[in-house]
mmCIF file of C-alpha atoms in Angstrom:
data_model
loop_
_atom_site.group_PDB
_atom_site.id
_atom_site.type_symbol
_atom_site.label_atom_id
_atom_site.label_comp_id
_atom_site.label_asym_id
_atom_site.label_seq_id
_atom_site.Cartn_x
_atom_site.Cartn_y
_atom_site.Cartn_z
ATOM 1 C CA MET A 1 -183.869 55.987 72.939
ATOM 2 C CA VAL A 2 -180.275 56.514 73.412
ATOM 3 C CA GLU A 3 -178.303 56.774 69.988
ATOM 4 C CA ARG A 4 -175.002 54.968 69.994
ATOM 5 C CA ARG A 5 -172.233 56.573 67.981
ATOM 6 C CA ILE A 6 -171.132 54.413 64.911
ATOM 7 C CA ALA A 7 -167.607 54.946 64.123
ATOM 8 C CA PRO A 8 -165.077 53.456 61.227
ATOM 9 C CA MET A 9 -163.273 50.531 62.237
ATOM 10 C CA ASP A 10 -159.759 52.307 62.203
ATOM 11 C CA GLU A 11 -161.155 54.773 64.688
ATOM 12 C CA ILE A 12 -162.361 51.849 66.935
ATOM 13 C CA LYS A 13 -159.091 50.025 66.575
ATOM 14 C CA SER A 14 -157.110 53.058 67.500
ATOM 15 C CA LEU A 15 -158.911 52.857 70.930
ATOM 16 C CA GLN A 16 -157.691 49.504 71.896
ATOM 17 C CA GLY A 17 -156.046 49.784 75.265
ATOM 18 C CA LYS A 18 -158.076 52.483 76.365
ATOM 19 C CA LYS A 19 -158.775 51.996 80.055
ATOM 20 C CA SER A 20 -161.053 53.521 82.903
ATOM 21 C CA LYS A 21 -161.342 53.017 86.415
ATOM 22 C CA GLU A 22 -164.413 52.662 88.801
ATOM 23 C CA SER A 23 -164.734 52.235 92.472
ATOM 24 C CA MET A 24 -167.774 50.739 94.374
ATOM 25 C CA GLU A 25 -168.682 49.819 97.950
ATOM 26 C CA ILE A 26 -170.888 46.749 97.701
ATOM 27 C CA ASP A 27 -173.212 47.183 100.721
ATOM 28 C CA LYS A 28 -175.905 44.655 101.930
ATOM 29 C CA HIS A 29 -178.838 46.400 100.248
ATOM 30 C CA MET A 30 -177.036 45.954 96.876
ATOM 31 C CA ILE A 31 -176.881 42.362 97.661
ATOM 32 C CA ARG A 32 -180.279 42.064 98.823
ATOM 33 C CA LEU A 33 -181.682 43.740 95.592
ATOM 34 C CA LEU A 34 -179.654 41.151 93.382
ATOM 35 C CA CYS A 35 -180.514 38.187 95.465
ATOM 36 C CA ASP A 36 -184.275 39.141 95.692
ATOM 37 C CA CYS A 37 -184.328 39.657 91.726
ATOM 38 C CA ILE A 38 -182.919 36.287 91.047
ATOM 39 C CA GLU A 39 -184.691 34.634 93.936
ATOM 40 C CA ASP A 40 -181.455 33.404 95.436
ATOM 41 C CA ARG A 41 -182.314 32.622 99.053
ATOM 42 C CA ASN A 42 -178.917 31.191 100.090
ATOM 43 C CA PRO A 43 -178.400 32.827 103.866
ATOM 44 C CA LYS A 44 -174.739 32.908 102.901
ATOM 45 C CA TRP A 45 -175.215 36.101 101.003
ATOM 46 C CA LYS A 46 -176.358 38.040 104.001
ATOM 47 C CA ASP A 47 -172.564 38.910 104.555
ATOM 48 C CA THR A 48 -170.823 37.549 101.590
ATOM 49 C CA VAL A 49 -171.164 38.886 98.001
ATOM 50 C CA PRO A 50 -172.386 36.278 95.666
ATOM 51 C CA PRO A 51 -170.522 35.426 92.439
ATOM 52 C CA SER A 52 -173.452 36.649 90.618
ATOM 53 C CA MET A 53 -172.851 40.281 91.792
ATOM 54 C CA ILE A 54 -169.465 40.154 89.813
ATOM 55 C CA THR A 55 -171.261 39.152 86.697
ATOM 56 C CA THR A 56 -173.336 42.407 86.675
ATOM 57 C CA ALA A 57 -172.794 45.067 84.206
ATOM 58 C CA MET A 58 -172.226 47.718 87.000
ATOM 59 C CA ILE A 59 -169.002 45.573 88.105
ATOM 60 C CA SER A 60 -167.727 43.848 85.035
ATOM 61 C CA GLY A 61 -169.551 45.960 82.272
ATOM 62 C CA GLY A 62 -166.465 47.536 80.570
ATOM 63 C CA ALA A 63 -168.375 48.367 77.490
ATOM 64 C CA LEU A 64 -170.574 50.686 79.587
ATOM 65 C CA ALA A 65 -167.835 52.266 81.283
ATOM 66 C CA LEU A 66 -165.439 52.928 78.382
ATOM 67 C CA GLY A 67 -168.111 54.125 75.880
ATOM 68 C CA ILE A 68 -166.419 52.822 72.831
ATOM 69 C CA PRO A 69 -168.507 53.535 69.612
ATOM 70 C CA LEU A 70 -169.815 50.652 67.758
ATOM 71 C CA PRO A 71 -168.788 49.651 64.113
ATOM 72 C CA PHE A 72 -172.112 48.600 63.161
ATOM 73 C CA LYS A 73 -175.674 49.491 64.201
ATOM 74 C CA ARG A 74 -176.646 46.330 66.206
ATOM 75 C CA SER A 75 -174.926 44.869 69.220
ATOM 76 C CA VAL A 76 -175.475 41.892 71.538
ATOM 77 C CA ALA A 77 -173.525 40.247 74.237
ATOM 78 C CA ALA A 78 -171.549 37.314 72.746
ATOM 79 C CA GLY A 79 -169.893 35.812 75.770
ATOM 80 C CA ALA A 80 -167.990 36.332 79.078
ATOM 81 C CA ASP A 81 -165.622 34.662 81.553
ATOM 82 C CA TRP A 82 -165.082 35.490 85.170
ATOM 83 C CA ASP A 83 -162.418 34.153 87.348
ATOM 84 C CA PHE A 84 -163.092 34.538 91.141
ATOM 85 C CA PHE A 85 -159.894 34.566 93.203
ATOM 86 C CA LYS A 86 -161.011 35.668 96.755
ATOM 87 C CA PRO A 87 -164.275 35.985 98.591
ATOM 88 C CA ILE A 88 -165.918 39.612 98.732
ATOM 89 C CA LYS A 89 -167.635 40.629 101.868
ATOM 90 C CA ALA A 90 -170.350 43.251 102.324
ATOM 91 C CA GLY A 91 -168.778 46.426 102.980
ATOM 92 C CA ASP A 92 -165.768 45.801 100.691
ATOM 93 C CA THR A 93 -164.804 48.230 98.134
ATOM 94 C CA ILE A 94 -164.289 46.933 94.543
ATOM 95 C CA ASN A 95 -161.898 48.863 92.387
ATOM 96 C CA THR A 96 -162.088 48.029 88.753
ATOM 97 C CA THR A 97 -160.029 48.755 86.002
ATOM 98 C CA HIS A 98 -161.747 48.194 82.590
ATOM 99 C CA GLU A 99 -159.841 47.978 79.342
ATOM 100 C CA PHE A 100 -161.159 47.925 75.803
ATOM 101 C CA PHE A 101 -158.807 44.996 74.829
ATOM 102 C CA GLU A 102 -159.346 44.202 71.178
ATOM 103 C CA LEU A 103 -161.575 44.674 68.082
ATOM 104 C CA GLN A 104 -161.769 41.772 65.803
ATOM 105 C CA ASP A 105 -163.338 42.271 62.366
ATOM 106 C CA LYS A 106 -165.449 39.157 61.629
ATOM 107 C CA SER A 107 -167.165 40.539 58.481
ATOM 108 C CA SER A 108 -167.643 37.929 55.685
ATOM 109 C CA ASP A 109 -169.895 37.506 52.556
ATOM 110 C CA LYS A 110 -172.571 37.090 55.083
ATOM 111 C CA GLY A 111 -172.390 40.681 56.346
ATOM 112 C CA PRO A 112 -170.375 42.992 58.404
ATOM 113 C CA ARG A 113 -169.776 41.688 61.888
ATOM 114 C CA ALA A 114 -167.127 42.529 64.551
ATOM 115 C CA LEU A 115 -166.355 41.230 68.134
ATOM 116 C CA MET A 116 -165.266 43.901 70.738
ATOM 117 C CA VAL A 117 -163.381 42.385 73.826
ATOM 118 C CA TYR A 118 -163.319 44.144 77.069
ATOM 119 C CA LYS A 119 -161.119 42.994 80.169
ATOM 120 C CA SER A 120 -161.700 44.026 83.624
ATOM 121 C CA THR A 121 -159.478 43.417 86.851
ATOM 122 C CA HIS A 122 -161.231 43.749 90.028
ATOM 123 C CA THR A 123 -159.451 44.630 93.417
ATOM 124 C CA ASN A 124 -160.428 44.935 96.987
ATOM 125 C CA GLN A 125 -159.622 47.797 99.334
ATOM 126 C CA LYS A 126 -156.550 46.085 100.335
ATOM 127 C CA GLY A 127 -155.269 45.913 96.650
ATOM 128 C CA GLU A 128 -155.973 42.133 96.268
ATOM 129 C CA VAL A 129 -157.160 41.010 93.143
ATOM 130 C CA VAL A 130 -160.631 39.373 93.749
ATOM 131 C CA ALA A 131 -161.600 38.795 90.091
ATOM 132 C CA VAL A 132 -160.926 39.250 86.635
ATOM 133 C CA SER A 133 -163.518 39.211 83.878
ATOM 134 C CA THR A 134 -163.758 39.186 80.020
ATOM 135 C CA ASN A 135 -166.602 40.317 78.071
ATOM 136 C CA THR A 136 -167.234 40.228 74.428
ATOM 137 C CA ILE A 137 -169.774 42.118 72.417
ATOM 138 C CA MET A 138 -170.735 41.403 68.830
ATOM 139 C CA SER A 139 -171.627 44.321 66.635
ATOM 140 C CA TYR A 140 -173.347 43.508 63.280
ATOM 141 C CA MET B 1 -178.021 24.064 102.445
ATOM 142 C CA ALA B 2 -176.431 20.738 101.905
ATOM 143 C CA GLN B 3 -172.671 20.550 101.591
ATOM 144 C CA LEU B 4 -171.032 18.769 98.568
ATOM 145 C CA TYR B 5 -167.787 17.108 99.055
ATOM 146 C CA PHE B 6 -165.130 16.392 96.495
ATOM 147 C CA ASP B 7 -165.412 12.743 97.616
ATOM 148 C CA ASP B 8 -168.902 12.584 96.349
ATOM 149 C CA VAL B 9 -168.443 13.920 92.896
ATOM 150 C CA GLN B 10 -168.094 11.800 89.976
ATOM 151 C CA GLU B 11 -167.195 12.545 86.394
ATOM 152 C CA GLY B 12 -170.388 12.341 84.148
ATOM 153 C CA MET B 13 -172.848 13.134 87.230
ATOM 154 C CA SER B 14 -175.504 15.800 86.536
ATOM 155 C CA LEU B 15 -176.104 18.759 88.441
ATOM 156 C CA PRO B 16 -179.545 19.246 90.118
ATOM 157 C CA VAL B 17 -181.653 20.907 87.586
ATOM 158 C CA MET B 18 -183.045 24.581 88.350
ATOM 159 C CA GLU B 19 -185.828 26.271 86.581
ATOM 160 C CA LYS B 20 -186.197 30.160 86.319
ATOM 161 C CA THR B 21 -189.007 32.004 84.550
ATOM 162 C CA PRO B 22 -187.800 35.555 84.329
ATOM 163 C CA THR B 23 -190.761 37.918 83.727
ATOM 164 C CA THR B 24 -190.694 41.511 82.418
ATOM 165 C CA GLN B 25 -190.638 42.513 86.203
ATOM 166 C CA THR B 26 -187.644 40.425 86.718
ATOM 167 C CA LEU B 27 -185.799 42.251 83.802
ATOM 168 C CA VAL B 28 -186.830 45.665 85.338
ATOM 169 C CA ARG B 29 -185.670 44.500 88.763
ATOM 170 C CA TRP B 30 -182.211 43.232 87.214
ATOM 171 C CA ALA B 31 -181.702 46.374 85.341
ATOM 172 C CA GLY B 32 -181.754 48.415 88.614
ATOM 173 C CA ALA B 33 -179.854 45.836 90.614
ATOM 174 C CA SER B 34 -177.205 45.194 88.055
ATOM 175 C CA GLY B 35 -176.879 48.564 86.333
ATOM 176 C CA ASP B 36 -177.628 47.313 82.915
ATOM 177 C CA TYR B 37 -180.067 49.745 81.192
ATOM 178 C CA PHE B 38 -179.587 48.873 77.485
ATOM 179 C CA GLU B 39 -183.061 49.361 75.860
ATOM 180 C CA LEU B 40 -182.881 45.892 74.271
ATOM 181 C CA HIS B 41 -184.090 44.610 77.508
ATOM 182 C CA TYR B 42 -187.184 46.790 78.183
ATOM 183 C CA ASP B 43 -187.982 48.994 75.136
ATOM 184 C CA LYS B 44 -190.088 46.984 72.596
ATOM 185 C CA ASP B 45 -189.581 49.436 69.571
ATOM 186 C CA PHE B 46 -185.937 49.639 70.265
ATOM 187 C CA ALA B 47 -185.732 45.743 70.363
ATOM 188 C CA GLN B 48 -187.745 45.374 67.185
ATOM 189 C CA SER B 49 -185.648 48.036 65.505
ATOM 190 C CA LEU B 50 -182.784 45.607 66.069
ATOM 191 C CA GLY B 51 -184.606 42.618 64.454
ATOM 192 C CA PHE B 52 -185.822 41.005 67.787
ATOM 193 C CA PRO B 53 -189.569 40.184 68.565
ATOM 194 C CA GLY B 54 -189.419 42.211 71.674
ATOM 195 C CA PRO B 55 -187.248 42.795 74.795
ATOM 196 C CA ILE B 56 -184.908 39.852 75.633
ATOM 197 C CA VAL B 57 -183.663 38.377 78.877
ATOM 198 C CA HIS B 58 -180.146 39.825 79.807
ATOM 199 C CA GLY B 59 -177.378 37.465 79.054
ATOM 200 C CA ARG B 60 -175.737 38.456 82.282
ATOM 201 C CA LEU B 61 -179.059 37.465 84.133
ATOM 202 C CA GLU B 62 -178.649 34.035 82.662
ATOM 203 C CA ALA B 63 -175.179 34.027 83.922
ATOM 204 C CA ALA B 64 -176.366 35.068 87.450
ATOM 205 C CA PHE B 65 -178.737 32.180 87.253
ATOM 206 C CA LEU B 66 -175.984 29.707 86.160
ATOM 207 C CA SER B 67 -173.855 31.263 89.096
ATOM 208 C CA GLN B 68 -176.871 30.191 91.612
ATOM 209 C CA LEU B 69 -177.128 26.711 90.062
ATOM 210 C CA LEU B 70 -173.457 26.106 90.974
ATOM 211 C CA THR B 71 -173.442 27.943 94.515
ATOM 212 C CA ASP B 72 -176.595 25.975 95.376
ATOM 213 C CA TRP B 73 -174.942 22.695 94.399
ATOM 214 C CA ILE B 74 -171.491 23.231 96.022
ATOM 215 C CA GLY B 75 -172.703 24.459 99.393
ATOM 216 C CA ASP B 76 -171.338 27.070 101.768
ATOM 217 C CA LYS B 77 -167.919 25.636 101.926
ATOM 218 C CA GLY B 78 -167.422 25.162 97.988
ATOM 219 C CA GLU B 79 -166.118 28.150 96.085
ATOM 220 C CA LEU B 80 -166.979 28.918 92.411
ATOM 221 C CA ARG B 81 -163.651 29.630 90.782
ATOM 222 C CA LYS B 82 -164.493 30.167 87.265
ATOM 223 C CA LEU B 83 -167.542 30.788 85.195
ATOM 224 C CA SER B 84 -167.768 31.168 81.234
ATOM 225 C CA VAL B 85 -170.728 31.576 79.161
ATOM 226 C CA GLN B 86 -171.496 31.937 75.500
ATOM 227 C CA TYR B 87 -174.667 33.734 74.513
ATOM 228 C CA ARG B 88 -175.680 31.656 71.412
ATOM 229 C CA GLY B 89 -179.593 32.306 71.641
ATOM 230 C CA ASN B 90 -182.073 34.651 73.326
ATOM 231 C CA ALA B 91 -184.629 34.083 76.063
ATOM 232 C CA LEU B 92 -187.966 35.983 75.960
ATOM 233 C CA PRO B 93 -189.511 37.230 79.223
ATOM 234 C CA GLY B 94 -192.098 34.632 80.415
ATOM 235 C CA GLN B 95 -190.342 31.618 79.023
ATOM 236 C CA ALA B 96 -189.476 28.756 81.407
ATOM 237 C CA LEU B 97 -185.643 28.346 81.384
ATOM 238 C CA LYS B 98 -184.055 25.005 82.528
ATOM 239 C CA LEU B 99 -180.483 25.546 83.979
ATOM 240 C CA SER B 100 -178.596 22.169 83.940
ATOM 241 C CA GLY B 101 -174.967 21.020 84.441
ATOM 242 C CA LYS B 102 -172.661 17.801 84.253
ATOM 243 C CA VAL B 103 -169.370 17.151 85.832
ATOM 244 C CA THR B 104 -166.669 16.755 83.193
ATOM 245 C CA LYS B 105 -163.487 16.473 85.223
ATOM 246 C CA LYS B 106 -162.241 16.318 88.915
ATOM 247 C CA TYR B 107 -158.761 16.676 89.927
ATOM 248 C CA SER B 108 -156.503 18.255 92.742
ATOM 249 C CA GLU B 109 -154.185 21.110 91.862
ATOM 250 C CA GLY B 110 -152.199 23.513 93.920
ATOM 251 C CA GLY B 111 -153.632 22.042 97.158
ATOM 252 C CA GLU B 112 -157.282 22.346 96.017
ATOM 253 C CA ASN B 113 -159.801 20.011 95.012
ATOM 254 C CA LEU B 114 -161.353 21.107 91.593
ATOM 255 C CA VAL B 115 -164.354 20.110 89.426
ATOM 256 C CA GLU B 116 -164.925 21.105 86.189
ATOM 257 C CA CYS B 117 -168.568 21.351 84.700
ATOM 258 C CA GLN B 118 -170.394 21.951 81.470
ATOM 259 C CA ILE B 119 -173.249 24.245 82.231
ATOM 260 C CA TRP B 120 -176.139 25.468 80.189
ATOM 261 C CA VAL B 121 -179.499 27.191 79.935
ATOM 262 C CA GLU B 122 -182.029 25.617 77.726
ATOM 263 C CA ASN B 123 -185.045 27.366 76.346
ATOM 264 C CA PRO B 124 -188.559 25.818 76.171
ATOM 265 C CA GLU B 125 -187.689 24.294 72.794
ATOM 266 C CA GLY B 126 -184.956 22.351 74.216
ATOM 267 C CA LYS B 127 -182.200 24.652 72.805
ATOM 268 C CA GLN B 128 -179.138 25.380 74.719
ATOM 269 C CA ILE B 129 -179.336 29.206 74.337
ATOM 270 C CA THR B 130 -176.491 29.837 76.904
ATOM 271 C CA PRO B 131 -173.948 27.086 77.170
ATOM 272 C CA GLY B 132 -170.700 27.372 79.385
ATOM 273 C CA THR B 133 -168.218 25.907 81.746
ATOM 274 C CA ALA B 134 -167.285 26.302 85.344
ATOM 275 C CA VAL B 135 -164.690 25.347 87.824
ATOM 276 C CA VAL B 136 -165.580 24.835 91.501
ATOM 277 C CA ALA B 137 -163.392 24.182 94.566
ATOM 278 C CA LEU B 138 -164.673 21.741 97.179
ATOM 279 C CA PRO B 139 -163.549 20.555 100.524
ATOM 280 C CA SER B 140 -162.684 16.898 101.324
ATOM 281 C CA LYS B 141 -164.163 14.718 103.887
ATOM 282 C CA LYS B 142 -160.627 13.515 104.895
#
């Protein structure tokens, strides 16, 4: 089991604005693995990247990329948004900038709770923004 | 795959229902295909240490299912513009999940024909565990 570091709220808040960059070429094999897994047989996805590829952690998982510690022991995904601006083709390279955008303290008399918001911008090899995404993790 | 046109969409209409039953094998395959190796989705002891009965289905896998619901519905000339989900409950591997949607608004903006939808994943108990919204762009017959 991988131990995740727990850190005080103030330390985590000081990490707001931290960014990291990743780059990934989307090849046909990756598309096929994804489509086979979800049983998406649409022939369009032979050469075009399905939007579901952008929902994956390896593309829009800022929490994984940035390694921000958690305020509390438990964490689960709370929600996510994706905006898709341009089609992505097999062979395109997706350059992603992840940002730890915000820590929101939601603790109450019911117990400790915090939301960690991550934002990611995805561009292609031409520098065009193809998608943006926001992911929220709840730690409790 | 049938093509959906903006002209054929009415507010209030339902999307064709899709059913998915992700198994433990699906979760392993999703982990490999998506790069999400969080132990909550395959390690029973870890999942139980967090208070879950066992490994749970990845929320992003449910989002991918909803994405497929939409792209199957809109056809090749349609485009998914926006997808938003909230994870309000958990699905367990082996559970049959029902994916549904309903058109809430249609309008033209910036030269595009846009349709807004409510979408959701329902567990076998009928609870909407992953509700959300989406916007798609559709071609017109004219």
